[in-house]
Tab-separated table of N, CA, C and O in Angstrom:
chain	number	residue	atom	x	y	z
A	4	UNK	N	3.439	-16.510	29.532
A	4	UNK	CA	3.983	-16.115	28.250
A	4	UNK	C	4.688	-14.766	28.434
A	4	UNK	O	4.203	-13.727	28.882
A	5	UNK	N	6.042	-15.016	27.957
A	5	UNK	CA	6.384	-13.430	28.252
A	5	UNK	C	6.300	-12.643	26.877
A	5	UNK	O	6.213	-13.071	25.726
A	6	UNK	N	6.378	-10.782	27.599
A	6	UNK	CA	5.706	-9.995	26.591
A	6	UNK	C	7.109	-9.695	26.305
A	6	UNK	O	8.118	-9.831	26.998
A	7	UNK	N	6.883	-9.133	24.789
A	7	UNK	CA	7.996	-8.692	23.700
A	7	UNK	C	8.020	-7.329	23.370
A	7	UNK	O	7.714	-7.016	22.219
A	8	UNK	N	8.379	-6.329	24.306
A	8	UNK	CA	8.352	-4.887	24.428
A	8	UNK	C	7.136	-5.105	25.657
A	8	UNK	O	6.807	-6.024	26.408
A	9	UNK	N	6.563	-3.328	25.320
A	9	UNK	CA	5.963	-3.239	27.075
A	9	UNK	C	4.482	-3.555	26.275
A	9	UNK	O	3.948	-3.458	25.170
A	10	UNK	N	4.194	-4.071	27.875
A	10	UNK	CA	3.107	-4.053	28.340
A	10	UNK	C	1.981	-3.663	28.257
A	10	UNK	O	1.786	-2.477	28.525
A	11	UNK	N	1.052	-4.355	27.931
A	11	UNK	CA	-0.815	-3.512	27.417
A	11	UNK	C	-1.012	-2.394	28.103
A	11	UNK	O	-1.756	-1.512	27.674
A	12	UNK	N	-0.416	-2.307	29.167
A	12	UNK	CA	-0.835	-1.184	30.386
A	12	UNK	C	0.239	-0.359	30.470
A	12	UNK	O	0.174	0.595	31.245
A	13	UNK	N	1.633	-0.621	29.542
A	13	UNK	CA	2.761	0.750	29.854
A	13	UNK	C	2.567	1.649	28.689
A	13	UNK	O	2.320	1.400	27.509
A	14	UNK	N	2.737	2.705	29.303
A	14	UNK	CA	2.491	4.427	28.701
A	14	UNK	C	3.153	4.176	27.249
A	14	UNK	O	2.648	4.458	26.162
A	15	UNK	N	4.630	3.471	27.543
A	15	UNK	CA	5.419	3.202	26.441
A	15	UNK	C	4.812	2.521	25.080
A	15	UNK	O	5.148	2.720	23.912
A	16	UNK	N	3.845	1.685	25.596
A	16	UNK	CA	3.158	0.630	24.336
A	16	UNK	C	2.325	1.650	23.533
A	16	UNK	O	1.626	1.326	22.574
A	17	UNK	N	2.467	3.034	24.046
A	17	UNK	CA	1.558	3.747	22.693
A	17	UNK	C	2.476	3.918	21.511
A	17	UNK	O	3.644	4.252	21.711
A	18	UNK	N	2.115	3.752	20.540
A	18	UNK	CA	2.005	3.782	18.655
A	18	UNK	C	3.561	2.827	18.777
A	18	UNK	O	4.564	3.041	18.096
A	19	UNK	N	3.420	1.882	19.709
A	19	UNK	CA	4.402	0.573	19.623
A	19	UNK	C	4.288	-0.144	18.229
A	19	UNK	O	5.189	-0.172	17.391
A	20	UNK	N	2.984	-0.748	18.099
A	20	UNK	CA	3.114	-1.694	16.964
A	20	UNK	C	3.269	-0.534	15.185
A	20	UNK	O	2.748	0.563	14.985
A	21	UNK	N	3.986	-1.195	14.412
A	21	UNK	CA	3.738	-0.449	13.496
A	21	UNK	C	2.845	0.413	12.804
A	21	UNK	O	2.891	1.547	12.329
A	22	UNK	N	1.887	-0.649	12.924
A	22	UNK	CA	0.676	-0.247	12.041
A	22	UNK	C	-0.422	1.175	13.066
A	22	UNK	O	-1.326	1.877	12.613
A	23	UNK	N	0.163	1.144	14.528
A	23	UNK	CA	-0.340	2.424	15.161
A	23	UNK	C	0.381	3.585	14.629
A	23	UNK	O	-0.074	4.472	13.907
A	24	UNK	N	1.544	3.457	15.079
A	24	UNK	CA	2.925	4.346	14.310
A	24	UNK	C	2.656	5.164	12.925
A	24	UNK	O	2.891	6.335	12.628
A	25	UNK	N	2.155	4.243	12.300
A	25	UNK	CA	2.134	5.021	10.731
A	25	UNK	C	0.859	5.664	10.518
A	25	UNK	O	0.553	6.703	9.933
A	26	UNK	N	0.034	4.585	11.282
A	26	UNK	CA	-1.671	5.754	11.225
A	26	UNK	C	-1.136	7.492	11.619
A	26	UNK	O	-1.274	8.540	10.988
A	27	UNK	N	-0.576	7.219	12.771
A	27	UNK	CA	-0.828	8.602	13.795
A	27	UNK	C	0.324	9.448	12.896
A	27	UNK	O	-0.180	10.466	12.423
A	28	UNK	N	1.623	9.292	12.576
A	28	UNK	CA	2.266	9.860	11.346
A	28	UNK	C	1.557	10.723	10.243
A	28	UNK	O	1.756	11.875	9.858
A	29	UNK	N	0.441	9.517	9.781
A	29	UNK	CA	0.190	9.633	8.258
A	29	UNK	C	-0.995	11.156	9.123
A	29	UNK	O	-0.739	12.357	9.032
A	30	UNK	N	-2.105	10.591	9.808
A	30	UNK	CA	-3.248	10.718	10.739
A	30	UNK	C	-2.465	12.545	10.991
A	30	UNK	O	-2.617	13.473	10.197
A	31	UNK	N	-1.949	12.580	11.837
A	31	UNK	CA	-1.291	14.012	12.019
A	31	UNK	C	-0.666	14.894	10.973
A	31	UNK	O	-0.742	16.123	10.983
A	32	UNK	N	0.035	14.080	9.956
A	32	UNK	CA	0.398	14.875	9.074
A	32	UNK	C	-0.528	15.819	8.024
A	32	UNK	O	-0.271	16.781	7.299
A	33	UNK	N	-1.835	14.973	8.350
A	33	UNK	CA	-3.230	15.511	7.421
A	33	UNK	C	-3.681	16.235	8.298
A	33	UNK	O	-4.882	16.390	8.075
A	34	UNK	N	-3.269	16.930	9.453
A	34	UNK	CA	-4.192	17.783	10.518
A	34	UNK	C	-4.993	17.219	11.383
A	34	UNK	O	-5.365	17.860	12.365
A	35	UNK	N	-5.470	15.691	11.132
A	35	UNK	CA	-6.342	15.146	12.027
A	35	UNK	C	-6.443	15.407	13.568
A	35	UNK	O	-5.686	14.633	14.155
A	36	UNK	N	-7.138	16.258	14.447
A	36	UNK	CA	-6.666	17.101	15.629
A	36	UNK	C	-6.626	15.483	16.485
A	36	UNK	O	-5.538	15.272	17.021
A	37	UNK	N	-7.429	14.625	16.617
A	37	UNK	CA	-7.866	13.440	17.063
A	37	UNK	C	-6.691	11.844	16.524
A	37	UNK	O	-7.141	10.701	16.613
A	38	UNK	N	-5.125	12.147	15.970
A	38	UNK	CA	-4.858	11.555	15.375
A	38	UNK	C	-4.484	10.302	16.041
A	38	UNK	O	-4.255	9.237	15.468
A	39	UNK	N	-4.432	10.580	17.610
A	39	UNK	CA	-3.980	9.455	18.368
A	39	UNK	C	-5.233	8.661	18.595
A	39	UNK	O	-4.998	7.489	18.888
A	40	UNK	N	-6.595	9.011	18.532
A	40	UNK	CA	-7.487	8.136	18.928
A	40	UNK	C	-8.083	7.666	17.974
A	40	UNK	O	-9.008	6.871	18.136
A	41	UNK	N	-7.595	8.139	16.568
A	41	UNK	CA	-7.725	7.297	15.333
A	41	UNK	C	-7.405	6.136	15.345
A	41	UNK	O	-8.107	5.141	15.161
A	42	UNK	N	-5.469	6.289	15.735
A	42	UNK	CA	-4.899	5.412	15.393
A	42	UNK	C	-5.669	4.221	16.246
A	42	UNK	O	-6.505	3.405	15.858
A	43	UNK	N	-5.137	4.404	17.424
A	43	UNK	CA	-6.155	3.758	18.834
A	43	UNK	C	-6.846	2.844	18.389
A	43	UNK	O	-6.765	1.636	18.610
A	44	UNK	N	-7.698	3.538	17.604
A	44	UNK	CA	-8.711	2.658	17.146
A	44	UNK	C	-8.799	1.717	15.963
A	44	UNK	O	-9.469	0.697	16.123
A	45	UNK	N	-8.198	1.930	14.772
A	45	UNK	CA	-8.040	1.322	13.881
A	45	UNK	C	-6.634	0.176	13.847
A	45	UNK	O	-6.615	-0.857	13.177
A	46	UNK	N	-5.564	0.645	14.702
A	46	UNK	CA	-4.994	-0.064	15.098
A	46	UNK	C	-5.007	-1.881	15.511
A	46	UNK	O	-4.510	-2.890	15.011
A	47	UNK	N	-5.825	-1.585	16.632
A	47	UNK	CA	-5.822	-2.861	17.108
A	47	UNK	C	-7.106	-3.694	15.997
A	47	UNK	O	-6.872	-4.822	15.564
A	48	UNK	N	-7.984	-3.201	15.766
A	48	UNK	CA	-8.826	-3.418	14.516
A	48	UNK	C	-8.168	-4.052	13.728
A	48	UNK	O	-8.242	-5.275	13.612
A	49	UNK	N	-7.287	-3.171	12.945
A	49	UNK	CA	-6.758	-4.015	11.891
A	49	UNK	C	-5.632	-5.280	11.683
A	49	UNK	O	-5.139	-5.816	10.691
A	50	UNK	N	-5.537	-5.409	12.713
A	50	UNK	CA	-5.108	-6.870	14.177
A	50	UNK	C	-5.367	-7.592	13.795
A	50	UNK	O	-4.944	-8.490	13.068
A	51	UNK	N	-6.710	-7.097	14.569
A	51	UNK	CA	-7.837	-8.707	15.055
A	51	UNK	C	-8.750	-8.837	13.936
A	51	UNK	O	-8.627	-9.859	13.260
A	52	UNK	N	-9.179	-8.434	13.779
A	52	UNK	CA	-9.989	-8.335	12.839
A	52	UNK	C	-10.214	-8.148	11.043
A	52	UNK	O	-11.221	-8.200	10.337
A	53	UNK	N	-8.820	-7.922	10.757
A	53	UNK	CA	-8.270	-7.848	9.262
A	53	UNK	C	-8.663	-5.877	8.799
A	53	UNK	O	-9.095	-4.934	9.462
A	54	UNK	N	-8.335	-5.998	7.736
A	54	UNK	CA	-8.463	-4.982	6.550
A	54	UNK	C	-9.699	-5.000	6.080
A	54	UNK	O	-10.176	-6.108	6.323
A	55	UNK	N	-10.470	-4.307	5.514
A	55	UNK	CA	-11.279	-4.715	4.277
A	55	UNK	C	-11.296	-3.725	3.512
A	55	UNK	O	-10.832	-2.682	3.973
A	56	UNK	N	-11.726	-3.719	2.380
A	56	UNK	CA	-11.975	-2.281	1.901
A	56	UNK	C	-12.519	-1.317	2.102
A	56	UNK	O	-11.972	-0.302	1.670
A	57	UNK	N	-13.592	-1.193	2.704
A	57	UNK	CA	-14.167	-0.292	3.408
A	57	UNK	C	-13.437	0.753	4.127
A	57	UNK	O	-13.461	1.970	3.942
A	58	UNK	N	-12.779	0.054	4.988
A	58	UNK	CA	-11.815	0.362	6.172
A	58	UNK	C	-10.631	0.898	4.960
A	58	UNK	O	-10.392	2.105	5.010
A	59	UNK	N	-10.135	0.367	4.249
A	59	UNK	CA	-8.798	0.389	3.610
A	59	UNK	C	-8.702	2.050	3.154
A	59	UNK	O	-7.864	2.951	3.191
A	60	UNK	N	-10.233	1.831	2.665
A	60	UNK	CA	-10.720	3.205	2.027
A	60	UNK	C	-10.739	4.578	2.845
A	60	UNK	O	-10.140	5.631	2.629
A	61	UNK	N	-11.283	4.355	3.464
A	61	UNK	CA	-11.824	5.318	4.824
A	61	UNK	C	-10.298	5.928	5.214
A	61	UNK	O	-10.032	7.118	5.050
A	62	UNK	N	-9.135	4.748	5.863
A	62	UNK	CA	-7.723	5.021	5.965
A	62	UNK	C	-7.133	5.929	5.151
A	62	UNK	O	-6.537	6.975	5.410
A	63	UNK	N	-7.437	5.262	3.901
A	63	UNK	CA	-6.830	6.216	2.431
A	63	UNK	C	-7.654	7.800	2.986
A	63	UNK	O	-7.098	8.572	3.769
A	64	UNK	N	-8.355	7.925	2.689
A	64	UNK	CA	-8.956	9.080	2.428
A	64	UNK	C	-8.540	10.164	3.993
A	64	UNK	O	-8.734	11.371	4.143
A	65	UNK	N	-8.045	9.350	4.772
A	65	UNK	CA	-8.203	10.120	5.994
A	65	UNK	C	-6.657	10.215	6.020
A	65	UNK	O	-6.411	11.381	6.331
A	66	UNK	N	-5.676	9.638	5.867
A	66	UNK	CA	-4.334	9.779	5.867
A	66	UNK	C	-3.869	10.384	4.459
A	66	UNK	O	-2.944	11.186	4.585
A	67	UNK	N	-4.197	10.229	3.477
A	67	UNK	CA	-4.354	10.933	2.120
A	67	UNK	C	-2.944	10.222	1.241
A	67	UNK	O	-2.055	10.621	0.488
A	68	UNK	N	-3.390	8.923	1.878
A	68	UNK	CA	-2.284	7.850	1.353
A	68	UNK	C	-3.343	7.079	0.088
A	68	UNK	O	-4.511	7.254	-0.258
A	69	UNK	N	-2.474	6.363	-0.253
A	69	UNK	CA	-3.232	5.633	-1.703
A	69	UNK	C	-3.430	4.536	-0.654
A	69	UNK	O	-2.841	4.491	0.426
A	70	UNK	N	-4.687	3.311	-1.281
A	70	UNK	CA	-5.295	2.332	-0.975
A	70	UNK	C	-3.597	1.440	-0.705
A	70	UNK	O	-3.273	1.234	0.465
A	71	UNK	N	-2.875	1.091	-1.565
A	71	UNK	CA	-2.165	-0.003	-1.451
A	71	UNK	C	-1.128	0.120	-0.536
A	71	UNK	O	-0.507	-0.840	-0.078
A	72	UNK	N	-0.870	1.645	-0.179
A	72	UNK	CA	0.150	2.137	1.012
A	72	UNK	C	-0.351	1.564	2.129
A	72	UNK	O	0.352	0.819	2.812
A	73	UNK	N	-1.989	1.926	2.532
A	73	UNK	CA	-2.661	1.620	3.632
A	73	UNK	C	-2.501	-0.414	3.550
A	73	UNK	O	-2.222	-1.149	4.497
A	74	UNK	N	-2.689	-0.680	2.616
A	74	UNK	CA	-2.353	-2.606	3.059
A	74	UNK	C	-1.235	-2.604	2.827
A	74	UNK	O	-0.709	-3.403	3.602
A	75	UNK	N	-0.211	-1.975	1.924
A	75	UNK	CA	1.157	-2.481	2.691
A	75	UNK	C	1.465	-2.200	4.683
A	75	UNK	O	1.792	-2.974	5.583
A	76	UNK	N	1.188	-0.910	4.650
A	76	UNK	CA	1.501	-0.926	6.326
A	76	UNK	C	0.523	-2.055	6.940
A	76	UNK	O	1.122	-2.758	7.754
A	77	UNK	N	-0.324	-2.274	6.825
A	77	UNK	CA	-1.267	-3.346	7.185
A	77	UNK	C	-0.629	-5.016	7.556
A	77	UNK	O	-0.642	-5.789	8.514
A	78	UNK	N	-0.016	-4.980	5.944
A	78	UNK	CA	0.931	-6.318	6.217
A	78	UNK	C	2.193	-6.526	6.879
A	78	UNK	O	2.658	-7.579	7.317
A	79	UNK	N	2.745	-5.204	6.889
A	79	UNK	CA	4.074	-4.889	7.630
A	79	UNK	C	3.937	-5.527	8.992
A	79	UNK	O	4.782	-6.180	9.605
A	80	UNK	N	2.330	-5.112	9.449
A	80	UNK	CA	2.419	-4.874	10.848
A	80	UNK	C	1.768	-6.441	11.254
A	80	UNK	O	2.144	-7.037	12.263
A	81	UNK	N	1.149	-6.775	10.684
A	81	UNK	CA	0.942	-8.366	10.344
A	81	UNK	C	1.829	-9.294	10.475
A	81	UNK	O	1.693	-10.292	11.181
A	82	UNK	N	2.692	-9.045	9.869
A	82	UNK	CA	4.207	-9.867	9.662
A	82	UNK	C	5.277	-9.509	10.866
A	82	UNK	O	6.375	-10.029	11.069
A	83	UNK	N	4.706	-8.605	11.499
A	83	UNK	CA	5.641	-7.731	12.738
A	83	UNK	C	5.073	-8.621	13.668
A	83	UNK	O	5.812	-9.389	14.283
A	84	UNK	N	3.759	-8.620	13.867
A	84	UNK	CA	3.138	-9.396	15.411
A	84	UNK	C	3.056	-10.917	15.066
A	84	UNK	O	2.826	-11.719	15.971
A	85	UNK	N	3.272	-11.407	13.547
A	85	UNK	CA	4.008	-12.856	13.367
A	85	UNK	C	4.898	-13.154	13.973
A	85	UNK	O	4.950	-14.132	14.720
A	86	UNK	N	5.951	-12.197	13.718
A	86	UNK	CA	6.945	-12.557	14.103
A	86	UNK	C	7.653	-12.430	16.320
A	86	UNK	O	8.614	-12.822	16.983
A	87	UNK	N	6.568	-11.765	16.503
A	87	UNK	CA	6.263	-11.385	18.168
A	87	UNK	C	5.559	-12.363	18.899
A	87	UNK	O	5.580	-12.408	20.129
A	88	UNK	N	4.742	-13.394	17.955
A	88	UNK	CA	4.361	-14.720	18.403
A	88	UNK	C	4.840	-15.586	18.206
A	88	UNK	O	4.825	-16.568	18.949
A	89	UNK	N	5.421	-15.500	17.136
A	89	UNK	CA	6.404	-16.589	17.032
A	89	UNK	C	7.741	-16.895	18.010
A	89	UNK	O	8.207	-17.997	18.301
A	90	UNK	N	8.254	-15.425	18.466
A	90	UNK	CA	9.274	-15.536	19.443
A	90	UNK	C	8.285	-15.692	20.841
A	90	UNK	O	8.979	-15.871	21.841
A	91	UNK	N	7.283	-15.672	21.029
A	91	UNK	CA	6.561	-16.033	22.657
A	91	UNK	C	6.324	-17.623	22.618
A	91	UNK	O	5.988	-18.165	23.671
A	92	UNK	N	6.475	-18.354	21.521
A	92	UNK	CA	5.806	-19.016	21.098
A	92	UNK	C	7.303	-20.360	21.351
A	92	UNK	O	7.141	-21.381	22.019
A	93	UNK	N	8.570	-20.016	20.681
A	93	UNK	CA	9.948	-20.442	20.825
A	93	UNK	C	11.013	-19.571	20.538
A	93	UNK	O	11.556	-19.281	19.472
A	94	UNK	N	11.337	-18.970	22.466
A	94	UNK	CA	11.643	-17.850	22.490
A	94	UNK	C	13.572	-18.607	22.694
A	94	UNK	O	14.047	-18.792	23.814
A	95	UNK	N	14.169	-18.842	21.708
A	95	UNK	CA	15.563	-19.253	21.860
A	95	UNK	C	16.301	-17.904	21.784
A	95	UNK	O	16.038	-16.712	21.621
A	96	UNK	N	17.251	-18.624	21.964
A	96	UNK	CA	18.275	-16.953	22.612
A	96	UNK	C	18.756	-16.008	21.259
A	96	UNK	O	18.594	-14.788	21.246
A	97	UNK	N	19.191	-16.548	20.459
A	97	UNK	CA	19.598	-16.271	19.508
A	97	UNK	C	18.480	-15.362	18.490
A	97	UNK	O	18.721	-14.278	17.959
A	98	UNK	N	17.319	-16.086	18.411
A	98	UNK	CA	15.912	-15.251	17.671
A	98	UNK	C	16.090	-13.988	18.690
A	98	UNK	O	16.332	-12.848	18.294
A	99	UNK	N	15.987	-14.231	19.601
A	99	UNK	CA	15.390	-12.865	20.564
A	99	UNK	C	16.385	-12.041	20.690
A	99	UNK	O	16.072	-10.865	20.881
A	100	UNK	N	17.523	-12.309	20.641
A	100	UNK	CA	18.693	-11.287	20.338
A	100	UNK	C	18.293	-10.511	19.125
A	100	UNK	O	18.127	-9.293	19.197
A	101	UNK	N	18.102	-11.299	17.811
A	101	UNK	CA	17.867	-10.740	16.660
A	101	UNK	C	16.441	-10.113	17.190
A	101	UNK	O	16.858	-8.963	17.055
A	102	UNK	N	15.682	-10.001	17.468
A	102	UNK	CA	14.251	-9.580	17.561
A	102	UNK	C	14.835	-8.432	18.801
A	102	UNK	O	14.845	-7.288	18.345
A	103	UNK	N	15.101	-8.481	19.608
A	103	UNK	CA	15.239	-6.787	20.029
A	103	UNK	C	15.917	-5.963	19.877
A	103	UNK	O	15.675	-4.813	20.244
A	104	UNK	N	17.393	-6.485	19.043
A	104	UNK	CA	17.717	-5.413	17.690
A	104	UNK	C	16.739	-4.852	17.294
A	104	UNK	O	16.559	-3.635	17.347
A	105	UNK	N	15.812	-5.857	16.744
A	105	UNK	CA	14.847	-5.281	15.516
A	105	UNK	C	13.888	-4.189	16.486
A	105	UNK	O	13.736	-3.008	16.175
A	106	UNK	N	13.385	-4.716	17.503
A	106	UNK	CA	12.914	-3.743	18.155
A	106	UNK	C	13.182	-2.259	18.676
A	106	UNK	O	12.440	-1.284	18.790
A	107	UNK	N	14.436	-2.455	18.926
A	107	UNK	CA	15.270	-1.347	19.355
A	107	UNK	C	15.433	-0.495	18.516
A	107	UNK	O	15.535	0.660	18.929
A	108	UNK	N	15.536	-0.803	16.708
A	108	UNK	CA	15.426	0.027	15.799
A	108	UNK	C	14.317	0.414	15.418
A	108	UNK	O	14.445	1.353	14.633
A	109	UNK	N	13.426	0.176	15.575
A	109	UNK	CA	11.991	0.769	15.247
A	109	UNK	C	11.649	1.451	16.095
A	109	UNK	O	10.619	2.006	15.712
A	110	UNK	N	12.034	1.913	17.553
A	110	UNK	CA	11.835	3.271	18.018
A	110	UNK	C	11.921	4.798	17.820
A	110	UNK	O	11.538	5.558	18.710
């Protein structure tokens, strides 16, 4: 299966997916000295494993975003790695043109 940007193991794949990106943003902008191993962590979490409120909450309060900011980026990034399986999945030329545009702009 080929990968769609880098690699689990390249330096580059840090705060790649959205939903790392906006933690460590939101995460740093509140002083969090630790904001990259926040993200780190809640990141791939909120992946595999979904949202809940708990978590949603905890996010809010630690990024000093409202509850529904924290599940919109949630779904953003949801709908982002949809769409990153879906092109591994039927990778035609034309999608993947459009998909590393899209990639290329989110750097």
């Amino acid at each position: 299966m080929p990968i769609i940007g880098p690699g689990p193991d390249d330096p580059k794949n840090d705060h790649w997916d959205p939903v790392r990106r906006w933690l460590y943003e939101k995460l740093t902008a509140a002083g969090l000295e630790s904001a990259a191993d926040a993200a780190g962590l809640y990141a791939p979490a909120n992946r595999y494993n979904g949202l809940d409120d708990i978590n949603t909450g905890i996010i809010a309060a630690l990024t000093g975003a409202r509850p529904a900011a924290v599940r919109a980026a949630h779904k953003a990034d949801l709908a982002d790695w949809a769409r990153e399986q879906q092109l591994r999945d039927h990778p035609d030329l034309a999608v993947l043109d459009a998909d590393l545009d899209r990639i290329r702009h989110r750097s």
